Tab-separated table of N, CA and C in Angstrom:
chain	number	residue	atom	x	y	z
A	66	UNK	N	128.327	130.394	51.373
A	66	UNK	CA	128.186	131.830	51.573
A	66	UNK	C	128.520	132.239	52.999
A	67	UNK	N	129.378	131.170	53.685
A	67	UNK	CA	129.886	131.657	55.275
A	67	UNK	C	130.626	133.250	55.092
A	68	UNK	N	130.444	133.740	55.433
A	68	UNK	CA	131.294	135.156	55.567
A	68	UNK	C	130.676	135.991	54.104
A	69	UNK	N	129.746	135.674	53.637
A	69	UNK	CA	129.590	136.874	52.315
A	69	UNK	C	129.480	138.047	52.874
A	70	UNK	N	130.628	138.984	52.638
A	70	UNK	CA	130.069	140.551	53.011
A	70	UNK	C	129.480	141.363	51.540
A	71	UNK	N	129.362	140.668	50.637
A	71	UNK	CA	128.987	141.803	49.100
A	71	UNK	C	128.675	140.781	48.013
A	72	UNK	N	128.239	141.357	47.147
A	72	UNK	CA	128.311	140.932	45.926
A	72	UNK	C	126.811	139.550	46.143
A	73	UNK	N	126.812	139.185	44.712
A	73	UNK	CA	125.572	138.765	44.368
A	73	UNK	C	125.499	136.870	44.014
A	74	UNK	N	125.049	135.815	44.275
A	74	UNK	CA	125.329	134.746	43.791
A	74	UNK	C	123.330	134.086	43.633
A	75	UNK	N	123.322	132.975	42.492
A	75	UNK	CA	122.226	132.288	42.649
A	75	UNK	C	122.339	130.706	42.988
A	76	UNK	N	121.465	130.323	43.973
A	76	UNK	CA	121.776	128.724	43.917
A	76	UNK	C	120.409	127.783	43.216
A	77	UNK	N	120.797	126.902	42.441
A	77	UNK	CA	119.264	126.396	41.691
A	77	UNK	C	119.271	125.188	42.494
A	78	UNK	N	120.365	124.417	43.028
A	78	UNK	CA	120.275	123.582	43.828
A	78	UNK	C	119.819	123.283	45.256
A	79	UNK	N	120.317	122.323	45.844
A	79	UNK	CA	120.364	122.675	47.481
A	79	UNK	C	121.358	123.484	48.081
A	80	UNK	N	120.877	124.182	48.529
A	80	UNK	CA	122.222	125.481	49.231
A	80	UNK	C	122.870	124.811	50.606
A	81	UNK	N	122.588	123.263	50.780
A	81	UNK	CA	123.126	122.631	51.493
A	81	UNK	C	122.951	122.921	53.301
A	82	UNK	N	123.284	122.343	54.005
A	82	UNK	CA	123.064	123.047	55.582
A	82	UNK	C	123.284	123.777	56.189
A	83	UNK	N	123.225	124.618	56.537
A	83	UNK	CA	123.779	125.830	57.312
A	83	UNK	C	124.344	126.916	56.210
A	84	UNK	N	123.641	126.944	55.569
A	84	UNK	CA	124.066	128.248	54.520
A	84	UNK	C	123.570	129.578	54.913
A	85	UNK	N	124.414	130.106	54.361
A	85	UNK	CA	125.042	132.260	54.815
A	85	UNK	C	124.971	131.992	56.531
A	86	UNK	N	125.536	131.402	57.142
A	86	UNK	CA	126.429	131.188	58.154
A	86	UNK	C	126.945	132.353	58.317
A	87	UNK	N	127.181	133.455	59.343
A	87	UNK	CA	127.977	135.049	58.837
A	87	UNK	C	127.768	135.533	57.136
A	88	UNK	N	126.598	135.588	57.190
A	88	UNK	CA	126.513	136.473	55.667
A	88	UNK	C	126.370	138.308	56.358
A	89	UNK	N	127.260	138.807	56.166
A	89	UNK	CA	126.650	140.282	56.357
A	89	UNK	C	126.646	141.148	55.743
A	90	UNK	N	126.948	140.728	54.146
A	90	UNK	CA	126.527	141.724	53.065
A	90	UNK	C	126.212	140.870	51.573
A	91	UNK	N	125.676	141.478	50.650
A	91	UNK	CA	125.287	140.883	49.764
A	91	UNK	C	124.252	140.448	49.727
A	92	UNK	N	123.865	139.783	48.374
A	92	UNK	CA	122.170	138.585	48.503
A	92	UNK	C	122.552	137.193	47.555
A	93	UNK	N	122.057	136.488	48.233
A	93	UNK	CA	122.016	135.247	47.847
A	93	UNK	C	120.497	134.934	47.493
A	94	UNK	N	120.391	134.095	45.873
A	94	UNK	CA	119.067	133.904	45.282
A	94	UNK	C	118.808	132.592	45.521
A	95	UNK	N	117.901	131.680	45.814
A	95	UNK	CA	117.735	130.602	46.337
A	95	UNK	C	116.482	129.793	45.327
A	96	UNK	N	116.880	129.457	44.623
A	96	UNK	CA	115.321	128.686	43.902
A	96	UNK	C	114.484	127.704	44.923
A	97	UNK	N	113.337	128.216	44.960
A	97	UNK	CA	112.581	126.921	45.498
A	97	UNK	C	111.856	126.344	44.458
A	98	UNK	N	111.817	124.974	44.992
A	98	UNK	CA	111.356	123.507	43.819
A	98	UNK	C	110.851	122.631	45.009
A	99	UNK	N	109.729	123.113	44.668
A	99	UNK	CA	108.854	122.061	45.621
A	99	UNK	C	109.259	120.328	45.148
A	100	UNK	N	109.562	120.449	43.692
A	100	UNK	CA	109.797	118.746	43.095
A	100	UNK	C	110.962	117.931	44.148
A	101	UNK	N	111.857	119.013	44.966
A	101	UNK	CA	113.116	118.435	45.438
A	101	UNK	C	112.912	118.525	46.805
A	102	UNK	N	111.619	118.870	47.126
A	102	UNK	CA	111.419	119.401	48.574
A	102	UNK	C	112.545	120.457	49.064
A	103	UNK	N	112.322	121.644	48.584
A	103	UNK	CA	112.497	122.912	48.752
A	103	UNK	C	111.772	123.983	48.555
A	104	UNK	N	111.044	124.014	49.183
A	104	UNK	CA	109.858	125.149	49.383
A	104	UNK	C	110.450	126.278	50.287
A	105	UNK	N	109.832	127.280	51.021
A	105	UNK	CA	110.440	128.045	51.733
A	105	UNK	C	110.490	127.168	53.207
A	106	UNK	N	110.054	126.349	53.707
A	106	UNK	CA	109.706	126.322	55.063
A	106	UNK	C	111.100	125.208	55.189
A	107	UNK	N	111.351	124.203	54.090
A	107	UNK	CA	112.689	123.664	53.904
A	107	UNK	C	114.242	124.486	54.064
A	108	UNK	N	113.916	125.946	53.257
A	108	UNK	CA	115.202	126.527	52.879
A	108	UNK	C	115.414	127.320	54.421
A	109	UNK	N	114.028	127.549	55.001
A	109	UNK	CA	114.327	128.054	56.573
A	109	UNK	C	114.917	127.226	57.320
A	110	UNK	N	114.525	125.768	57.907
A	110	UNK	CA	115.355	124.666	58.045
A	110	UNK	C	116.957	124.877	58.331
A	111	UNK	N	117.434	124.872	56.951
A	111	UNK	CA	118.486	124.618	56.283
A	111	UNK	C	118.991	125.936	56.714
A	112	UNK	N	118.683	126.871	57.124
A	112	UNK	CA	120.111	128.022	57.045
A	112	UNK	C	120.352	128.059	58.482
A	113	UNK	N	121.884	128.226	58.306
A	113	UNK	CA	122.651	128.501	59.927
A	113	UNK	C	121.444	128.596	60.922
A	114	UNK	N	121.627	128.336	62.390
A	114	UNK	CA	121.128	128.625	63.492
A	114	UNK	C	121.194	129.824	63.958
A	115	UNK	N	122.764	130.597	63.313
A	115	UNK	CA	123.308	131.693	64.641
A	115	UNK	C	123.008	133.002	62.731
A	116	UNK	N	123.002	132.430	61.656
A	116	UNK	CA	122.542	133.129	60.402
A	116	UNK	C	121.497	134.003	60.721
A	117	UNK	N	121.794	135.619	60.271
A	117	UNK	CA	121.489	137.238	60.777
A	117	UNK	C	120.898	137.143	59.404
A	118	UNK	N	120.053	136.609	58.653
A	118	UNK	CA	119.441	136.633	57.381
A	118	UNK	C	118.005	136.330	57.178
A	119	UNK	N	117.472	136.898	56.508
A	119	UNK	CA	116.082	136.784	55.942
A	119	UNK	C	116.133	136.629	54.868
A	120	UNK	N	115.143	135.346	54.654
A	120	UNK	CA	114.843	134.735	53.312
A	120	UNK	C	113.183	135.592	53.346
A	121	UNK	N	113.211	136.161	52.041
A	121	UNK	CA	112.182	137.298	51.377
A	121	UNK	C	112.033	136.590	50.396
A	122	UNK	N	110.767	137.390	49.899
A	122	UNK	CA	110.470	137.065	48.398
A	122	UNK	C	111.583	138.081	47.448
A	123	UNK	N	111.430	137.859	46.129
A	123	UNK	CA	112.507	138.842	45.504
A	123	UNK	C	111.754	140.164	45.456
A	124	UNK	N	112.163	141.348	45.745
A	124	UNK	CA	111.873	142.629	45.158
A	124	UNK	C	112.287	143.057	43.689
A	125	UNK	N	112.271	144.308	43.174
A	125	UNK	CA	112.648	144.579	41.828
A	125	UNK	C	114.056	144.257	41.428
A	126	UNK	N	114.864	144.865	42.785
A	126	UNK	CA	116.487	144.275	42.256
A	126	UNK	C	116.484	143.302	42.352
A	127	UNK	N	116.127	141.912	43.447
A	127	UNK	CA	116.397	140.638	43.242
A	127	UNK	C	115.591	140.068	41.751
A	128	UNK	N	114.908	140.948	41.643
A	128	UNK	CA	114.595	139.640	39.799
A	128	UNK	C	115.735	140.217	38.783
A	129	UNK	N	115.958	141.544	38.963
A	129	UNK	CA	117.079	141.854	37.946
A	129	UNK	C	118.103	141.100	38.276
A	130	UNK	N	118.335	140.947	39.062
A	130	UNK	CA	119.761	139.694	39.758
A	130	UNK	C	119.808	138.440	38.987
A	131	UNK	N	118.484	137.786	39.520
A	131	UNK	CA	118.176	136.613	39.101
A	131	UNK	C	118.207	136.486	37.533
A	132	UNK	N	117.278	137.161	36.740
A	132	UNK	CA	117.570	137.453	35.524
A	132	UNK	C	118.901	137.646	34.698
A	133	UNK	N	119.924	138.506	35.436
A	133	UNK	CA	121.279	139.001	35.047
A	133	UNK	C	122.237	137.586	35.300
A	134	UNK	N	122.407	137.055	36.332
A	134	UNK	CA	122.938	136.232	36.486
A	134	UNK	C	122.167	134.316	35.870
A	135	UNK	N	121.368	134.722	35.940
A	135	UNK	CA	121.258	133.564	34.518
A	135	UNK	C	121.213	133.661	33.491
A	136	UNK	N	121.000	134.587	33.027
A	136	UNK	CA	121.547	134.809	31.220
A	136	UNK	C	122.525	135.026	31.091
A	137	UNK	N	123.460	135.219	32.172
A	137	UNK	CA	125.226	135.198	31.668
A	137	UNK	C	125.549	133.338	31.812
A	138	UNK	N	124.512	132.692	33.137
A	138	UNK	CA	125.139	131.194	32.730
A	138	UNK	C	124.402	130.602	31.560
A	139	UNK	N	123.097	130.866	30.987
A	139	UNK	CA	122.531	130.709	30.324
A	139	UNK	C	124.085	130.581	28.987
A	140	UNK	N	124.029	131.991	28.743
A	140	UNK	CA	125.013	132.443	27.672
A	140	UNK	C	126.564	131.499	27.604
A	141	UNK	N	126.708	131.095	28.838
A	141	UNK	CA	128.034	130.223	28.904
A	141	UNK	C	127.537	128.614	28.326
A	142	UNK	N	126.590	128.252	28.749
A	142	UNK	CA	126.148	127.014	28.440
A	142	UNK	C	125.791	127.149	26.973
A	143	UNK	N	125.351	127.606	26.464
A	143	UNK	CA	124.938	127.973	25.174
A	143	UNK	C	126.630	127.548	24.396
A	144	UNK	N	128.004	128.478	24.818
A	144	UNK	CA	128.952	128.858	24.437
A	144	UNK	C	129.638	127.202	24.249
A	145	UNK	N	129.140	126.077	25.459
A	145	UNK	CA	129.510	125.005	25.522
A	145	UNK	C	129.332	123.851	24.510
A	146	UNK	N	127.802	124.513	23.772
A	146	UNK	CA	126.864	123.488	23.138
A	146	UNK	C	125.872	122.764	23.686
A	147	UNK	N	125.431	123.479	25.103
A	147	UNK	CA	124.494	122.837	25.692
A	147	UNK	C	122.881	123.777	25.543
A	148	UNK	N	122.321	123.785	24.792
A	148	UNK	CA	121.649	124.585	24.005
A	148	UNK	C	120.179	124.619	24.720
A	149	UNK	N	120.115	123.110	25.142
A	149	UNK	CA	118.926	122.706	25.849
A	149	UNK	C	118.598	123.167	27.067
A	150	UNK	N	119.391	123.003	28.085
A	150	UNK	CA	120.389	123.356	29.675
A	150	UNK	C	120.040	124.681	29.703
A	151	UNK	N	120.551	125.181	28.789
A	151	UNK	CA	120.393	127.080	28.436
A	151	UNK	C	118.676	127.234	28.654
A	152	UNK	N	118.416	126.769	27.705
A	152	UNK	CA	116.501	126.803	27.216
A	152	UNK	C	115.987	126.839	28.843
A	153	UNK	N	116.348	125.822	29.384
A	153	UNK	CA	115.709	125.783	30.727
A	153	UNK	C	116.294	126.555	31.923
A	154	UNK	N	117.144	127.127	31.814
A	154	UNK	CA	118.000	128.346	32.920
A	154	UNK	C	116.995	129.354	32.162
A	155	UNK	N	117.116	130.100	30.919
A	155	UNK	CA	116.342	131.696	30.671
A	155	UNK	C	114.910	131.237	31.210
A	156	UNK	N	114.426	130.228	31.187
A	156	UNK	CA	112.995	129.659	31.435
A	156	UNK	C	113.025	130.017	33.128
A	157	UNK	N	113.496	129.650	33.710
A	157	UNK	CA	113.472	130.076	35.201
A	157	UNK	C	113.742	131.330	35.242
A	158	UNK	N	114.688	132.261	34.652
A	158	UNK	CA	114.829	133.751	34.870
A	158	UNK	C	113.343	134.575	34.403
A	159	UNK	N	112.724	133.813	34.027
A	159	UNK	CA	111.799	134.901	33.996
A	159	UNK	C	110.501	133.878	35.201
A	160	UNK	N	110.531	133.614	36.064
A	160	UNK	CA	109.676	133.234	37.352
A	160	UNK	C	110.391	133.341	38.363
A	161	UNK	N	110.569	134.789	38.705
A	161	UNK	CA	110.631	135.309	39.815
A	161	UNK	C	110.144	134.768	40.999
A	162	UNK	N	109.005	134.440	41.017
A	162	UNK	CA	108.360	133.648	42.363
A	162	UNK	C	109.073	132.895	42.422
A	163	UNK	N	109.809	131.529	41.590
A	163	UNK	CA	110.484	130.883	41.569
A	163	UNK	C	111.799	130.904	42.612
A	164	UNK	N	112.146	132.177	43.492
A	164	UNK	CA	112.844	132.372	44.301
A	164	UNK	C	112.719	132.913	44.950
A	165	UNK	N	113.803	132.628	46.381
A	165	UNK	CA	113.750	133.851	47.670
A	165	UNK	C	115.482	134.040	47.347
A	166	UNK	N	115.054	135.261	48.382
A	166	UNK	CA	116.514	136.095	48.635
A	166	UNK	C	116.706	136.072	49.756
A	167	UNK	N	118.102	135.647	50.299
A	167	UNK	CA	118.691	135.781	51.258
A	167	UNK	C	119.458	137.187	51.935
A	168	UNK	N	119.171	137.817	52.445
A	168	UNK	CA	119.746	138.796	52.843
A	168	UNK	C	119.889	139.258	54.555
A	169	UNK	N	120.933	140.064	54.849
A	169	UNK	CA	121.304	140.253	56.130
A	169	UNK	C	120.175	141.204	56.618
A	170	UNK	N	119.664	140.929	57.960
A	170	UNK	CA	118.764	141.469	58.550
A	170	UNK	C	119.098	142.693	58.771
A	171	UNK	N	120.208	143.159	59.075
A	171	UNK	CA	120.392	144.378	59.013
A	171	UNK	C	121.806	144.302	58.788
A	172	UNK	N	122.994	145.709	57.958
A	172	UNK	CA	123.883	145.502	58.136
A	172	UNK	C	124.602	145.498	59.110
A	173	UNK	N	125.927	144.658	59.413
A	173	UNK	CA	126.629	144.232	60.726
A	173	UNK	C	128.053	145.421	60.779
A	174	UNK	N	128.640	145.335	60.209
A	174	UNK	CA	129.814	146.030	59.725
A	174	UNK	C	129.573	146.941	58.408
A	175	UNK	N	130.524	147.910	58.377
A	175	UNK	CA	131.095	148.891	57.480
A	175	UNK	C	131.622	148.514	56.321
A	176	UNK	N	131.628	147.851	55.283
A	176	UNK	CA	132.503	147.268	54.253
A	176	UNK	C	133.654	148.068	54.271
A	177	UNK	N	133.673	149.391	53.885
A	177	UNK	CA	134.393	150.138	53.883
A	177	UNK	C	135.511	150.568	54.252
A	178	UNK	N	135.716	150.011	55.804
A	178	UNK	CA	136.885	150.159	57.230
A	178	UNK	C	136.931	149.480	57.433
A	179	UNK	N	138.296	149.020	57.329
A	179	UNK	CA	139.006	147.493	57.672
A	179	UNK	C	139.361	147.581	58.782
A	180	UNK	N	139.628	146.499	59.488
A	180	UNK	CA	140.075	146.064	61.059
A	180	UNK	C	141.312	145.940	60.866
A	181	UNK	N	141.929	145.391	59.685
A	181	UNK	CA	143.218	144.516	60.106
A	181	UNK	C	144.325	145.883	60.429
């Protein structure tokens, strides 16, 4: 998520080191799983040093997010024959606590007006 200026993504995994690196628009959903040692105080750790983002709990739009975007992978896995996989993705969309949101502390730029 180096440079996300928009739009919406979820990670169920490790979001790896230094993640949203220049995030200055959009939200990123972050599952924490204490089983993998990812709690919040881990996923703070882990994001960029010079990263303009706050990891929050979800508000009303981040569970609709979370929700929306796993029942469409939900729905793909299903489409695959993985029926089970599915069972346990809608199972997390509805435990919201189950995640934080990444978002820019404040916005940086204009989406709108391009530089180039």
């Amino acid at each position: 998520f180096e440079y996300m200026t928009a739009g919406r993504a979820v990670v169920l995994g490790d979001p790896g080191p230094w993640f949203c690196a220049g995030q200055t628009g959009g939200r990123v959903y972050l599952r924490v799983n204490p089983a993998w040692n990812l709690d919040r105080a881990a996923l703070e750790r882990r994001r960029a040093k010079g990263a303009r983002i706050a990891l929050l709990d979800l508000d009303d739009t981040g569970a609709a997010d979370v929700a929306d975007l796993l029942g469409a992978y939900a729905t793909e896995l299903s489409a695959s024959g993985q029926d089970e996989e599915a069972e346990r993705v809608l199972a997390l969309a509805g435990q919201p606590a189950a995640f934080l949101m990444s978002v820019p502390e404040r916005e940086q730029t204009d989406p709108s007006v391009s530089t180039e």
